[in-house]
C-alpha cells in the first residue's frame, strides 16, 4: 500500500458507497451522530462531487414513507438517515408498513459514541451520548427488516452498503437496517484500502417464472373452470402486470377482486373487475387464483368453499414474515406474477377450444353487466349530497374524482371511508392508486411527497380520516412540501372520531355496555379546523361543512396545487 495515498474518513467513503449503489436521495432526520457525514457532505459540495441528494424531514415518519413513495414510483429503493435509538423508534411504525408492503428502503442510524474521554475523534461530548445507548438498538425494528448490521470498520463501508442494497432489492423486497458509531465514521483510511462492489457482480436476486409442469397443471384447471375467481392486492406494483392480468381475465372469463388493494391491479373499468369484496364469489368459485395478496379474505366473515381448487401465485408465497398464515393453496408458485400470468395466458390460449372461448366470453358479458350495476348503484349513493355539517363522503369523493385527471395518483388512507374512495374514485391507469399494507396509520402524507418528488408532473391526492390526519405528522409533511416545492392535496374526511374503534367494539360486543352507553372511546376533539394547519405552512386551506361548498372548494384546492402550493380540504362528513 502506498503510504503517500490520500486518506479520507469513513464518512467520505460512505458517501461514495451511497452513490455507487445508485441512491438518488437520502431522506434525513439528522442528529449529533451524523456530524462526520455532514462534514463529508460539505466537502463533497465544495469539491463539486456528486452524491445523493438530501431531503431534510422534521419527522422520521415523513422520511421513511417519503423514501417509500419514491421507491414505488421509480422501482428503486432509497436511503433514510435517522438519529440513534430515538430516531429508530420514531421510524419503527413506518418500517412496519414497508415490511408488509415489501418496499426496499435502507434505514441508517448512528449509534452513541463508544469512547468517553476523548480517546478517538467523535467521542462522547454531550449528555445524550450517554442516554441514547440501549443494549440492543436494532431490536426496535428487527421484526420489520430483512437484514441488519452494525458497521465495525470503515474499511468495509462500501461492502456493507452493497450487501444491504442487494438484500433489500432482492425479491421479495423489503427494508434493511444499518448502524454506525461516530468514531467509526471519523476514522481515516487510504484510498487503496477501500474496495468497490459493482452491481453487475454483487447485485440483487429477481423473482422468476415457474417450470412447465406447474404451468400445465394450472392451465388445465383454468380451462376446466366454470366460475374462476382471482383475488389480488399488490400485483400492480409492477405496472406491466396490469395489462397482462386484464388480458388473461378477459380471455378466460375470470372475475377479479381487489381486496384491500395496495395498488391499482386491474383497471376499474374492466368488465372483469369484480369489486373489492370477495364474499359471494368466494363461496361460488370452483377454481381460484391468489395473486400477490397477503389477506385475500376474512375467514370469520367470508367462509370459503372447501371444494375450490386454489393456486397461489406470489412474489412471497411463503409468507415467512407472518407467524400464522393458513389460506389455501393446492399449488403454490413463488415468482414474478407478470411472467407467470403471461405464461399462463399463452398456455390457455394454445389449448383453448371453441367451447372454452364461448363460455369465457359469456362469463365476461355477465361480469360486465354486474360491473355496470355496481357503477349505477355507486352513482345513486353519490347523488345524496348529505346535509350541512354531515356531507355525504360518497358525494364528496365523486366530486373529487370528476375534477381529477386520470393520471392523478390517489393515496387511500380513509380507513372506514376507504371503501367509499374505491367506489367513487375508480382508477384506470397503472400507478394511480396506493393503499395501506400494514397497520401503521399515517403513511400517506410522506408517501405522497415521495411520489410527487419522483413524478413532479402528476397530481397527488392524499385522502385520510381525521384520526389518520393526526397520525400523519401534518406539520412535518407540509414543511417538506413547502421547502422542496412538492405540492400535494390532502383531503380530510372528518367523521369526528375513530370509526374503526367503534365498529370493532360492536363486532365483538354487539349488544354490550358500550353500545348501551354509546361510549366507544372513539370520539375525537370536535370543531377542529385543519385548514389552519395548512395556512400555518403557507399552504391553501379549506374547511367545508355544507355540501354546496364542496365543488368550489375542490376547484380552489386544485388551483392552489397548480400554482405550486399544497392544499388541505377539511370536510365534515357523516359522523361515526
Coordinates of C-alpha atoms in Angstrom, one line a residue:
X1 CA 0.0 0.0 0.0
X2 CA 1.4 3.4 -1.0
X3 CA 2.0 5.5 2.1
X4 CA 1.5 8.6 0.0
X5 CA -2.0 7.7 -0.9
X6 CA -4.7 10.2 0.1
X7 CA -6.6 9.3 3.2
X8 CA -10.2 10.1 3.9
X9 CA -12.8 9.4 6.6
X10 CA -15.1 6.5 6.7
X11 CA -17.9 9.1 6.2
X12 CA -16.2 10.1 2.9
X13 CA -16.2 6.5 1.6
X14 CA -19.7 6.0 2.9
X15 CA -21.0 8.8 0.7
X16 CA -19.1 7.3 -2.3
X17 CA -20.8 4.0 -1.4
X18 CA -24.2 5.5 -1.4
X19 CA -23.6 6.9 -4.8
X20 CA -22.2 3.6 -6.1
X21 CA -25.4 1.6 -5.1
X22 CA -27.4 4.1 -7.0
X23 CA -29.3 6.1 -4.5
X24 CA -30.9 9.3 -5.8
X25 CA -31.8 10.6 -2.4
X26 CA -31.3 10.1 1.3
X27 CA -34.2 11.3 3.4
X28 CA -32.7 12.7 6.5
X29 CA -33.6 13.5 10.1
X30 CA -30.1 14.3 11.4
X31 CA -28.7 14.2 14.9
X32 CA -25.4 14.5 16.7
X33 CA -24.3 11.1 15.4
X34 CA -24.2 12.4 11.9
X35 CA -21.6 15.1 12.3
X36 CA -18.9 13.2 10.3
X37 CA -21.4 12.6 7.4
X38 CA -22.5 16.2 7.4
X39 CA -18.8 17.3 7.3
X40 CA -18.2 14.9 4.4
X41 CA -21.2 16.2 2.5
X42 CA -20.0 19.7 2.8
X43 CA -16.6 18.7 1.5
X44 CA -18.2 16.9 -1.5
X45 CA -20.3 20.0 -2.3
X46 CA -17.2 22.2 -2.1
X47 CA -15.3 19.9 -4.4
X48 CA -18.3 19.7 -6.8
X49 CA -18.5 15.9 -6.4
X50 CA -21.8 14.1 -7.0
X51 CA -23.6 12.4 -4.1
X52 CA -27.2 11.5 -3.5
X53 CA -29.5 14.5 -2.8
X54 CA -30.5 15.1 0.8
X55 CA -34.1 15.8 1.8
X56 CA -34.5 17.1 5.3
X57 CA -37.6 15.8 7.1
X58 CA -38.7 17.2 10.5
X59 CA -40.1 13.8 11.5
X60 CA -38.8 10.3 10.8
X61 CA -42.3 9.0 9.8
X62 CA -42.2 11.5 6.9
X63 CA -38.7 10.5 5.9
X64 CA -39.3 6.7 5.8
X65 CA -42.6 7.0 4.0
X66 CA -41.3 9.6 1.6
X67 CA -38.5 7.2 0.6
X68 CA -41.1 4.5 0.1
X69 CA -43.2 6.7 -2.2
X70 CA -40.2 7.5 -4.3
X71 CA -39.3 3.7 -4.4
X72 CA -42.9 2.9 -5.5
X73 CA -42.7 5.5 -8.3
X74 CA -39.3 4.6 -9.6
X75 CA -38.8 1.0 -8.7
X76 CA -35.5 1.9 -6.9
X77 CA -35.1 1.7 -3.2
X78 CA -33.7 4.8 -1.4
X79 CA -31.9 5.7 1.9
X80 CA -33.2 7.1 5.1
X81 CA -30.9 8.5 7.9
X82 CA -32.2 8.9 11.4
X83 CA -30.8 9.6 14.8
X84 CA -29.6 6.7 17.0
X85 CA -32.2 4.8 19.0
X86 CA -34.7 7.7 19.3
X87 CA -34.9 8.2 15.6
X88 CA -35.1 4.5 15.0
X89 CA -38.0 4.3 17.4
X90 CA -39.8 7.1 15.6
X91 CA -39.2 5.2 12.3
X92 CA -40.4 1.8 13.5
X93 CA -44.0 2.2 12.6
X94 CA -43.1 3.2 9.1
X95 CA -40.8 0.2 8.8
X96 CA -43.7 -2.0 9.8
X97 CA -45.7 -0.6 6.8
X98 CA -42.7 -1.0 4.4
X99 CA -42.2 -4.6 5.6
X100 CA -45.8 -5.5 4.8
X101 CA -45.7 -3.6 1.5
X102 CA -42.3 -5.2 0.6
X103 CA -40.8 -1.8 -0.3
X104 CA -37.0 -1.6 -0.4
X105 CA -35.6 1.2 1.9
X106 CA -32.3 1.3 3.7
X107 CA -32.8 2.8 7.2
X108 CA -29.4 4.1 8.5
X109 CA -28.9 5.2 12.1
X110 CA -26.0 6.3 14.1
X111 CA -25.1 4.8 17.5
X112 CA -24.0 6.6 20.6
X113 CA -20.2 7.0 20.6
X114 CA -18.4 4.2 22.4
X115 CA -15.5 6.3 23.8
X116 CA -15.9 8.6 26.8
X117 CA -12.7 10.5 27.5
X118 CA -11.5 11.8 24.1
X119 CA -9.7 8.6 23.1
X120 CA -10.9 8.9 19.5
X121 CA -12.3 11.7 17.2
X122 CA -16.1 11.6 17.7
X123 CA -16.0 10.7 21.4
X124 CA -18.9 11.4 23.7
X125 CA -19.3 15.2 24.1
X126 CA -22.9 15.8 25.2
X127 CA -25.5 14.4 27.6
X128 CA -27.5 12.4 25.1
X129 CA -24.5 10.3 24.1
X130 CA -24.8 8.6 27.5
X131 CA -28.5 8.1 27.5
X132 CA -29.0 7.0 23.8
X133 CA -27.2 3.7 24.1
X134 CA -29.6 0.8 24.6
X135 CA -28.4 -2.8 24.9
X136 CA -30.0 -3.7 21.5
X137 CA -30.8 -0.8 19.3
X138 CA -31.7 -2.9 16.3
X139 CA -34.3 -4.8 18.3
X140 CA -36.6 -1.8 17.8
X141 CA -37.0 -2.6 14.1
X142 CA -35.9 -6.2 13.9
X143 CA -39.4 -7.6 13.3
X144 CA -39.7 -5.4 10.2
X145 CA -36.3 -5.8 8.4
X146 CA -34.8 -8.4 6.1
X147 CA -31.3 -7.6 7.3
X148 CA -29.4 -5.7 10.0
X149 CA -25.8 -4.8 10.6
X150 CA -23.6 -2.5 12.6
X151 CA -20.6 -1.2 10.7
X152 CA -17.5 -2.3 12.6
X153 CA -14.9 -0.5 10.4
X154 CA -14.7 1.9 7.6
X155 CA -12.6 -0.4 5.5
X156 CA -15.8 -2.4 4.7
X157 CA -18.1 0.6 4.4
X158 CA -18.8 0.0 0.7
X159 CA -19.1 -3.7 1.1
X160 CA -21.7 -3.3 3.9
X161 CA -23.7 -0.8 1.8
X162 CA -23.6 -3.2 -1.2
X163 CA -24.8 -6.1 0.9
X164 CA -27.6 -4.0 2.4
X165 CA -28.7 -2.9 -1.0
X166 CA -28.6 -6.4 -2.5
X167 CA -30.7 -7.8 0.3
X168 CA -33.3 -5.0 0.2
X169 CA -33.7 -5.2 -3.6
X170 CA -33.9 -9.0 -3.8
X171 CA -37.4 -10.5 -4.2
X172 CA -39.4 -10.3 -2.0
X173 CA -38.0 -6.8 -1.4
X174 CA -38.1 -5.0 1.9
X175 CA -36.4 -2.7 4.4
X176 CA -32.9 -3.2 5.9
X177 CA -31.2 -1.5 8.8
X178 CA -27.6 -0.3 9.1
X179 CA -26.0 1.4 12.1
X180 CA -22.6 3.1 12.7
X181 CA -20.9 4.8 15.7
X182 CA -19.4 8.2 15.3
X183 CA -15.8 7.0 15.9
X184 CA -16.2 4.6 13.0
X185 CA -17.3 7.4 10.7
X186 CA -14.4 9.7 11.7
X187 CA -11.7 7.0 11.3
X188 CA -9.5 7.6 8.2
X189 CA -8.4 5.1 5.5
X190 CA -6.2 5.3 2.5
X191 CA -7.9 5.2 -0.9
X192 CA -6.2 1.9 -1.8
X193 CA -7.7 0.2 1.2
X194 CA -11.3 0.7 0.1
X195 CA -12.8 -1.6 -2.4
X196 CA -15.9 -1.1 -4.5
X197 CA -18.6 -3.7 -5.2
X198 CA -20.4 -3.2 -8.5
X199 CA -24.0 -4.2 -9.1
X200 CA -23.1 -6.4 -12.1
X201 CA -21.1 -8.7 -9.8
X202 CA -22.9 -8.3 -6.4
X203 CA -26.5 -7.4 -7.4
X204 CA -29.9 -8.4 -6.3
X205 CA -31.9 -11.6 -6.9
X206 CA -35.0 -11.2 -9.0
X207 CA -38.1 -13.4 -8.9
X208 CA -38.5 -15.7 -12.0
X209 CA -41.2 -17.7 -13.7
X210 CA -42.1 -21.4 -12.9
X211 CA -41.5 -24.7 -14.5
X212 CA -43.6 -26.1 -17.4
X213 CA -45.2 -28.9 -15.4
X214 CA -46.6 -26.5 -12.8
X215 CA -47.9 -24.2 -15.6
X216 CA -49.6 -27.1 -17.3
X217 CA -51.4 -28.1 -14.1
X218 CA -52.6 -24.5 -13.6
X219 CA -53.7 -24.2 -17.3
X220 CA -55.6 -27.4 -17.1
X221 CA -57.5 -26.3 -14.0
X222 CA -58.4 -22.9 -15.5
X223 CA -59.5 -24.4 -18.8
X224 CA -62.0 -26.6 -16.9
X225 CA -63.2 -23.9 -14.6
X226 CA -66.8 -22.7 -14.8
X227 CA -66.6 -20.0 -12.0
X228 CA -63.0 -18.8 -11.9
X229 CA -62.0 -16.2 -9.3
X230 CA -58.8 -14.2 -8.9
X231 CA -58.0 -12.2 -5.8
X232 CA -55.1 -9.7 -5.7
X233 CA -53.8 -6.8 -3.7
X234 CA -50.4 -5.9 -5.0
X235 CA -49.8 -7.4 -8.4
X236 CA -50.0 -3.8 -9.8
X237 CA -46.7 -2.9 -8.0
X238 CA -45.3 -3.8 -11.4
X239 CA -47.2 -1.7 -13.9
X240 CA -46.7 -4.2 -16.7
X241 CA -48.6 -6.8 -14.8
X242 CA -51.8 -4.8 -15.0
X243 CA -52.3 -5.2 -18.8
X244 CA -51.4 -8.9 -18.6
X245 CA -53.9 -9.6 -15.8
X246 CA -56.6 -7.7 -17.7
X247 CA -55.9 -9.7 -20.9
X248 CA -55.9 -13.0 -19.0
X249 CA -59.2 -12.2 -17.2
X250 CA -60.9 -11.1 -20.4
X251 CA -59.7 -14.2 -22.4
X252 CA -60.6 -16.7 -19.7
X253 CA -63.6 -15.0 -18.2
X254 CA -62.1 -14.6 -14.7
X255 CA -63.7 -12.5 -12.0
X256 CA -61.0 -10.3 -10.4
X257 CA -61.5 -9.0 -6.9
X258 CA -59.1 -6.5 -5.3
X259 CA -59.4 -7.0 -1.6
X260 CA -57.6 -4.2 0.4
X261 CA -55.6 -3.3 -2.7
X262 CA -52.2 -1.6 -2.3
X263 CA -52.2 -0.6 -6.0
X264 CA -54.4 -0.5 -9.0
X265 CA -54.1 -4.1 -10.2
X266 CA -56.8 -4.2 -12.8
X267 CA -58.4 -1.1 -14.5
X268 CA -61.5 -0.4 -12.5
X269 CA -63.5 -0.1 -15.8
X270 CA -62.5 -3.6 -16.9
X271 CA -65.6 -5.8 -17.4
X272 CA -63.9 -8.4 -15.3
X273 CA -63.4 -6.2 -12.3
X274 CA -65.5 -7.8 -9.6
X275 CA -65.3 -5.1 -7.0
X276 CA -63.4 -5.1 -3.7
X277 CA -65.2 -7.7 -1.6
X278 CA -64.9 -11.4 -2.5
X279 CA -67.5 -12.9 -0.1
X280 CA -70.2 -14.1 -2.6
X281 CA -67.8 -15.1 -5.3
X282 CA -65.7 -16.9 -2.8
X283 CA -68.5 -19.3 -1.9
X284 CA -69.3 -19.9 -5.6
X285 CA -65.8 -20.3 -7.1
X286 CA -64.6 -23.7 -8.4
X287 CA -61.1 -22.6 -9.3
X288 CA -59.4 -19.7 -7.5
X289 CA -56.1 -17.8 -8.0
X290 CA -54.5 -15.9 -5.2
X291 CA -52.1 -13.4 -7.0
X292 CA -49.8 -11.2 -4.9
X293 CA -52.1 -10.9 -1.9
X294 CA -51.5 -11.2 1.9
X295 CA -55.1 -11.3 3.2
X296 CA -57.4 -12.5 0.4
X297 CA -60.5 -12.6 2.7
X298 CA -61.6 -12.5 6.3
X299 CA -62.3 -16.2 7.2
X300 CA -64.6 -15.4 10.1
X301 CA -66.9 -13.3 7.9
X302 CA -66.3 -14.8 4.5
X303 CA -66.2 -18.6 4.6
X304 CA -64.6 -20.1 1.5
X305 CA -65.8 -23.2 -0.4
X306 CA -63.8 -26.3 0.7
X307 CA -64.3 -27.7 -2.8
X308 CA -62.5 -24.8 -4.5
X309 CA -59.1 -25.7 -6.1
X310 CA -56.7 -22.8 -5.3
X311 CA -53.4 -21.7 -7.0
X312 CA -51.3 -19.2 -5.1
X313 CA -49.0 -17.1 -7.3
X314 CA -47.0 -14.6 -5.3
X315 CA -43.6 -13.0 -5.1
X316 CA -43.8 -14.0 -1.4
X317 CA -45.9 -17.2 -1.4
X318 CA -44.1 -18.5 1.7
X319 CA -45.3 -15.5 3.9
X320 CA -42.3 -16.0 6.2
X321 CA -43.0 -12.7 7.9
X322 CA -46.4 -13.9 9.1
X323 CA -46.3 -16.2 12.2
X324 CA -49.7 -17.7 11.1
X325 CA -50.9 -17.8 7.5
X326 CA -53.3 -20.6 6.5
X327 CA -55.1 -19.6 3.4
X328 CA -55.5 -22.5 0.9
X329 CA -53.2 -23.2 -1.9
X330 CA -53.3 -26.6 -3.8
X331 CA -50.5 -25.2 -6.0
X332 CA -48.1 -22.6 -4.6
X333 CA -45.9 -20.8 -7.1
X334 CA -43.4 -18.2 -5.8
X335 CA -42.2 -15.9 -8.5
X336 CA -42.8 -12.9 -10.7
X337 CA -46.6 -12.7 -11.2
X338 CA -46.2 -10.9 -14.5
X339 CA -44.1 -13.7 -16.0
X340 CA -46.3 -16.4 -14.5
X341 CA -49.5 -14.8 -15.7
X342 CA -48.0 -14.2 -19.2
X343 CA -47.0 -17.9 -19.4
X344 CA -50.5 -18.9 -18.2
X345 CA -52.2 -16.8 -20.8
X346 CA -50.0 -18.3 -23.5
X347 CA -50.7 -21.8 -22.3
X348 CA -54.5 -21.3 -22.1
X349 CA -54.6 -19.6 -25.5
X350 CA -52.8 -22.5 -27.1
X351 CA -55.1 -25.1 -25.6
X352 CA -58.4 -23.2 -25.7
X353 CA -61.1 -24.7 -27.9
X354 CA -64.3 -23.1 -29.2
X355 CA -66.3 -24.3 -26.3
X356 CA -64.0 -22.7 -23.8
X357 CA -63.8 -19.4 -25.7
X358 CA -67.6 -19.2 -25.9
X359 CA -68.1 -20.0 -22.2
X360 CA -65.4 -17.4 -21.2
X361 CA -67.0 -14.8 -23.4
X362 CA -70.4 -15.4 -21.8
X363 CA -68.8 -15.0 -18.3
X364 CA -67.2 -11.7 -19.3
X365 CA -70.5 -10.4 -20.5
X366 CA -72.2 -11.4 -17.2
X367 CA -69.3 -9.8 -15.2
X368 CA -69.6 -6.6 -17.3
X369 CA -73.3 -6.4 -16.5
X370 CA -72.6 -6.8 -12.8
X371 CA -70.0 -4.1 -13.0
X372 CA -72.4 -1.7 -14.7
X373 CA -75.0 -2.3 -12.0
X374 CA -72.3 -1.6 -9.3
X375 CA -71.4 1.7 -11.1
X376 CA -75.0 2.7 -11.2
X377 CA -75.5 1.9 -7.6
X378 CA -72.4 4.0 -6.7
X379 CA -73.8 6.9 -8.7
X380 CA -77.1 6.7 -6.9
X381 CA -75.4 6.7 -3.5
X382 CA -73.3 9.7 -4.5
X383 CA -76.4 11.7 -5.7
X384 CA -77.3 12.2 -2.0
X385 CA -75.2 15.2 -1.1
X386 CA -75.7 14.9 2.6
X387 CA -76.8 17.7 5.0
X388 CA -75.0 20.8 6.4
X389 CA -72.4 19.5 9.0
X390 CA -72.6 16.0 7.6
X391 CA -71.5 15.9 3.9
X392 CA -72.0 12.5 2.3
X393 CA -68.5 11.2 1.7
X394 CA -69.7 9.4 -1.4
X395 CA -70.8 12.7 -2.9
X396 CA -67.5 14.4 -2.0
X397 CA -65.3 11.6 -3.4
X398 CA -67.4 11.5 -6.6
X399 CA -67.0 15.3 -7.0
X400 CA -63.2 15.0 -6.4
X401 CA -63.0 12.2 -9.0
X402 CA -64.7 14.3 -11.6
X403 CA -62.2 17.1 -11.1
X404 CA -59.1 14.9 -11.3
X405 CA -57.2 13.8 -14.4
X406 CA -57.0 10.0 -14.9
X407 CA -53.2 10.2 -14.3
X408 CA -53.7 11.7 -10.8
X409 CA -52.4 9.5 -8.0
X410 CA -54.8 8.8 -5.2
X411 CA -53.5 7.5 -1.8
X412 CA -56.4 5.9 0.1
X413 CA -55.9 6.1 3.8
X414 CA -59.5 6.9 4.6
X415 CA -59.8 3.7 6.6
X416 CA -63.5 3.3 7.4
X417 CA -64.3 5.5 4.4
X418 CA -61.8 3.6 2.3
X419 CA -64.5 1.6 0.5
X420 CA -66.1 4.9 -0.4
X421 CA -62.9 6.1 -2.1
X422 CA -62.7 2.8 -4.0
X423 CA -66.4 3.0 -5.1
X424 CA -66.4 6.7 -6.1
X425 CA -62.9 7.2 -7.4
X426 CA -62.2 4.4 -9.9
X427 CA -58.6 4.4 -11.2
X428 CA -57.9 3.0 -14.7
X429 CA -54.2 3.7 -15.1
X430 CA -51.3 1.7 -13.5
X431 CA -49.6 3.5 -10.7
X432 CA -52.6 5.8 -9.8
X433 CA -53.6 4.1 -6.6
X434 CA -51.7 3.5 -3.4
X435 CA -53.2 1.8 -0.3
X436 CA -52.1 0.7 3.2
X437 CA -50.3 -2.6 3.5
X438 CA -49.6 -2.5 7.2
X439 CA -51.4 -1.3 10.3
X440 CA -49.4 1.8 10.9
X441 CA -51.7 4.8 10.2
X442 CA -50.1 8.0 8.9
X443 CA -48.3 6.6 5.9
X444 CA -49.9 8.6 3.1
X445 CA -48.5 12.1 3.9
X446 CA -44.9 11.1 3.5
X447 CA -45.6 8.7 0.7
X448 CA -47.5 11.4 -1.3
X449 CA -44.4 13.6 -1.1
X450 CA -42.1 10.8 -2.3
X451 CA -44.4 10.1 -5.3
X452 CA -44.5 13.8 -6.1
X453 CA -40.7 14.1 -5.9
X454 CA -40.4 11.3 -8.4
X455 CA -43.2 12.4 -10.6
X456 CA -43.5 16.2 -10.3
X457 CA -45.8 16.4 -13.3
X458 CA -48.5 14.3 -11.6
X459 CA -51.3 15.5 -9.3
X460 CA -51.0 13.6 -6.0
X461 CA -54.0 13.4 -3.6
X462 CA -53.9 12.0 -0.1
X463 CA -57.3 11.0 1.3
X464 CA -57.4 10.5 5.1
X465 CA -59.8 10.5 8.0
X466 CA -59.5 12.9 10.9
X467 CA -57.8 10.3 13.0
X468 CA -55.3 9.4 10.3
X469 CA -54.6 13.1 9.7
X470 CA -53.2 13.3 13.3
X471 CA -51.1 10.2 12.8
X472 CA -49.6 11.6 9.6
X473 CA -47.5 14.3 11.2
X474 CA -49.1 17.0 9.0
X475 CA -46.8 19.8 10.2
X476 CA -43.8 17.8 9.1
X477 CA -45.2 16.8 5.7
X478 CA -46.4 20.4 5.0
X479 CA -43.0 21.8 5.9
X480 CA -41.2 19.3 3.5
X481 CA -43.7 20.1 0.8
X482 CA -43.0 23.8 1.2
X483 CA -39.2 23.6 1.4
X484 CA -38.8 21.3 -1.6
X485 CA -41.8 22.7 -3.7
X486 CA -43.8 19.5 -3.7
X487 CA -47.5 20.5 -3.7
X488 CA -49.9 17.8 -2.6
X489 CA -53.6 17.8 -1.9
X490 CA -54.8 16.4 1.4
X491 CA -58.5 15.6 1.8
X492 CA -59.6 15.0 5.3
X493 CA -62.9 13.1 5.7
X494 CA -63.7 14.2 9.2
X495 CA -66.3 11.9 10.8
X496 CA -65.4 13.2 14.3
X497 CA -63.5 10.1 15.6
X498 CA -62.2 6.6 15.1
X499 CA -65.0 4.7 13.4
X500 CA -62.7 1.6 13.3
X501 CA -62.7 1.5 17.1
X502 CA -66.4 1.9 17.4
X503 CA -67.1 -0.8 14.7
X504 CA -64.6 -3.2 16.3
X505 CA -66.3 -2.9 19.6
X506 CA -69.7 -3.5 18.1
X507 CA -68.5 -6.6 16.2
X508 CA -67.2 -8.2 19.4
X509 CA -70.0 -7.0 21.7
X510 CA -73.0 -6.2 19.5
X511 CA -75.3 -5.7 22.5
X512 CA -72.8 -4.7 25.2
X513 CA -72.5 -2.0 27.7
X514 CA -70.5 0.2 25.3
X515 CA -73.4 0.2 22.8
X516 CA -75.9 0.9 25.6
X517 CA -74.0 3.9 26.7
X518 CA -73.0 4.9 23.2
X519 CA -69.4 5.2 24.6
X520 CA -66.8 3.6 22.4
X521 CA -63.7 5.6 23.4
X522 CA -63.6 6.8 19.8
X523 CA -64.8 10.5 19.8
X524 CA -62.1 13.0 19.0
X525 CA -61.9 16.7 19.6
X526 CA -64.9 18.5 18.0
X527 CA -64.8 21.6 15.9
X528 CA -61.2 21.3 14.8
X529 CA -60.1 23.4 11.8
X530 CA -57.3 21.6 9.9
X531 CA -57.4 24.4 7.2
X532 CA -55.5 26.5 9.7
X533 CA -52.7 23.9 9.9
X534 CA -52.3 24.3 6.1
X535 CA -52.2 28.1 6.4
X536 CA -49.5 27.9 9.1
X537 CA -47.3 26.3 6.5
X538 CA -48.1 28.7 3.7
X539 CA -50.5 26.2 2.1
X540 CA -54.1 26.6 1.0
X541 CA -56.7 25.6 3.5
X542 CA -60.4 24.9 3.1
X543 CA -62.9 23.9 5.8
X544 CA -66.3 22.8 4.3
X545 CA -69.4 21.6 6.1
X546 CA -72.0 22.4 3.6
X547 CA -72.4 20.1 0.6
X548 CA -73.0 23.1 -1.7
X549 CA -69.4 24.3 -0.9
X550 CA -67.7 21.1 -1.9
X551 CA -67.2 21.5 -5.6
X552 CA -66.0 25.1 -5.5
X553 CA -63.6 24.2 -2.7
X554 CA -62.2 21.3 -4.7
X555 CA -61.6 23.6 -7.6
X556 CA -59.8 26.1 -5.4
X557 CA -57.6 23.4 -3.9
X558 CA -56.5 22.1 -7.3
X559 CA -55.8 25.7 -8.5
X560 CA -53.5 26.1 -5.5
X561 CA -51.7 22.9 -6.5
X562 CA -51.2 24.2 -10.0
X563 CA -49.7 27.4 -8.5
X564 CA -47.2 25.4 -6.5
X565 CA -48.9 25.4 -3.1
X566 CA -50.1 22.4 -1.1
X567 CA -53.7 22.3 0.0
X568 CA -55.8 20.8 2.7
X569 CA -59.5 20.2 2.1
X570 CA -61.1 19.6 5.5
X571 CA -64.6 18.2 5.0
X572 CA -67.0 17.5 7.8
X573 CA -68.7 14.3 6.7
X574 CA -71.3 11.8 8.1
X575 CA -70.4 11.3 11.7
X576 CA -69.4 7.9 13.1

